[in-house]
């Protein structure tokens, strides 16, 4: 049932694309910055760095200890997969250790993804 609800929500919302407002996305990223950096050379954070995330395989940042489900995941981070993950991380990678309940607003996701795509 949960999958059906998530699927219907994603269809209704439409996919986020990198066509969002990256400047606004940087502001939204401030919520992510508590755990993630955008600089691979920065000291380790709680989560993996996000530079170059678009087009990268999930669980691929070296020197970051991912959950086993994330390491085994076949997910490639595209605008569409990031959008779905930002709605409900557990629905995309069940068992991810990312403690995030989701970003419900399609515009916020689109803008955040535009920011991340530009890194």
Tab-separated table of C-alpha atoms in Angstrom:
chain	number	residue	atom	x	y	z
A	1	UNK	CA	0.000	0.000	0.000
A	2	UNK	CA	2.833	2.385	0.882
A	3	UNK	CA	4.362	1.852	-2.569
A	4	UNK	CA	1.062	2.644	-4.260
A	5	UNK	CA	0.698	5.886	-2.303
A	6	UNK	CA	4.307	6.877	-3.073
A	7	UNK	CA	3.899	6.058	-6.758
A	8	UNK	CA	0.703	8.092	-7.012
A	9	UNK	CA	2.344	11.021	-5.217
A	10	UNK	CA	5.322	10.940	-7.575
A	11	UNK	CA	3.109	10.773	-10.650
A	12	UNK	CA	0.962	13.651	-9.408
A	13	UNK	CA	3.978	15.774	-8.519
A	14	UNK	CA	5.813	15.143	-11.773
A	15	UNK	CA	9.561	14.691	-11.897
A	16	UNK	CA	11.924	17.314	-10.602
A	17	UNK	CA	14.519	18.297	-13.145
A	18	UNK	CA	17.718	20.255	-13.069
A	19	UNK	CA	15.679	23.126	-14.546
A	20	UNK	CA	14.890	24.486	-11.090
A	21	UNK	CA	16.267	27.618	-9.449
A	22	UNK	CA	19.780	26.705	-8.286
A	23	UNK	CA	20.106	29.898	-6.235
A	24	UNK	CA	16.973	29.012	-4.284
A	25	UNK	CA	18.238	25.416	-4.139
A	26	UNK	CA	21.388	26.585	-2.373
A	27	UNK	CA	19.181	28.046	0.352
A	28	UNK	CA	17.299	24.753	0.639
A	29	UNK	CA	20.645	22.916	0.766
A	30	UNK	CA	21.293	24.651	4.100
A	31	UNK	CA	19.047	21.952	5.625
A	32	UNK	CA	21.340	19.291	4.150
A	33	UNK	CA	24.536	21.032	5.283
A	34	UNK	CA	24.068	19.788	8.841
A	35	UNK	CA	25.167	16.360	7.566
A	36	UNK	CA	26.578	16.849	4.046
A	37	UNK	CA	29.281	19.021	2.542
A	38	UNK	CA	29.698	19.964	-1.110
A	39	UNK	CA	33.494	19.926	-0.846
A	40	UNK	CA	35.153	16.498	-1.102
A	41	UNK	CA	38.279	17.922	0.568
A	42	UNK	CA	36.367	19.164	3.625
A	43	UNK	CA	36.610	17.244	6.891
A	44	UNK	CA	34.360	14.198	6.968
A	45	UNK	CA	30.748	14.966	7.719
A	46	UNK	CA	27.996	12.710	9.017
A	47	UNK	CA	26.889	11.997	5.426
A	48	UNK	CA	28.851	11.729	2.178
A	49	UNK	CA	29.805	14.837	0.224
A	50	UNK	CA	27.347	15.805	-2.509
A	51	UNK	CA	29.712	17.256	-5.116
A	52	UNK	CA	29.156	15.431	-8.387
A	53	UNK	CA	26.169	13.496	-7.071
A	54	UNK	CA	24.175	13.807	-10.305
A	55	UNK	CA	25.289	10.922	-12.501
A	56	UNK	CA	27.072	9.096	-9.672
A	57	UNK	CA	26.191	5.605	-8.487
A	58	UNK	CA	24.620	5.544	-5.035
A	59	UNK	CA	27.050	4.446	-2.346
A	60	UNK	CA	30.148	5.349	-4.361
A	61	UNK	CA	31.923	8.068	-2.353
A	62	UNK	CA	35.224	6.597	-1.205
A	63	UNK	CA	36.021	6.716	2.497
A	64	UNK	CA	32.353	6.955	3.495
A	65	UNK	CA	30.781	4.049	5.364
A	66	UNK	CA	27.404	3.444	3.712
A	67	UNK	CA	24.700	1.105	4.916
A	68	UNK	CA	24.906	-2.310	3.225
A	69	UNK	CA	21.651	-1.668	1.295
A	70	UNK	CA	23.047	1.602	-0.096
A	71	UNK	CA	26.329	-0.057	-1.114
A	72	UNK	CA	24.402	-2.849	-2.887
A	73	UNK	CA	21.980	-0.443	-4.533
A	74	UNK	CA	21.948	-0.157	-8.313
A	75	UNK	CA	20.648	3.426	-8.090
A	76	UNK	CA	22.318	6.048	-10.259
A	77	UNK	CA	21.604	9.569	-9.008
A	78	UNK	CA	19.672	11.374	-11.726
A	79	UNK	CA	17.166	14.195	-11.306
A	80	UNK	CA	14.429	11.555	-11.204
A	81	UNK	CA	16.068	9.230	-8.670
A	82	UNK	CA	17.099	12.156	-6.463
A	83	UNK	CA	13.543	13.459	-6.623
A	84	UNK	CA	12.146	10.099	-5.497
A	85	UNK	CA	14.796	9.778	-2.757
A	86	UNK	CA	14.061	13.269	-1.473
A	87	UNK	CA	10.368	12.346	-1.227
A	88	UNK	CA	11.027	9.157	0.768
A	89	UNK	CA	14.588	7.829	1.124
A	90	UNK	CA	13.465	4.477	2.536
A	91	UNK	CA	11.207	3.835	-0.454
A	92	UNK	CA	14.165	4.187	-2.834
A	93	UNK	CA	16.805	2.398	-0.731
A	94	UNK	CA	15.165	0.462	2.086
A	95	UNK	CA	17.661	0.351	4.933
A	96	UNK	CA	19.516	3.565	4.118
A	97	UNK	CA	20.909	5.075	7.284
A	98	UNK	CA	20.000	8.598	6.188
A	99	UNK	CA	17.688	9.944	8.930
A	100	UNK	CA	15.566	12.137	6.688
A	101	UNK	CA	11.797	12.048	6.481
A	102	UNK	CA	11.600	13.652	3.043
A	103	UNK	CA	11.219	16.981	1.279
A	104	UNK	CA	7.527	17.110	0.349
A	105	UNK	CA	7.379	20.193	-1.881
A	106	UNK	CA	8.089	19.481	-5.589
A	107	UNK	CA	9.477	22.985	-6.178
A	108	UNK	CA	11.887	22.638	-3.248
A	109	UNK	CA	13.131	19.327	-4.619
A	110	UNK	CA	13.495	20.716	-8.141
A	111	UNK	CA	15.469	23.716	-6.892
A	112	UNK	CA	17.686	21.603	-4.621
A	113	UNK	CA	18.418	19.202	-7.479
A	114	UNK	CA	19.281	22.152	-9.746
A	115	UNK	CA	21.774	23.342	-7.116
A	116	UNK	CA	23.283	19.865	-6.721
A	117	UNK	CA	23.504	19.401	-10.501
A	118	UNK	CA	25.591	22.557	-10.741
A	119	UNK	CA	28.224	21.472	-8.236
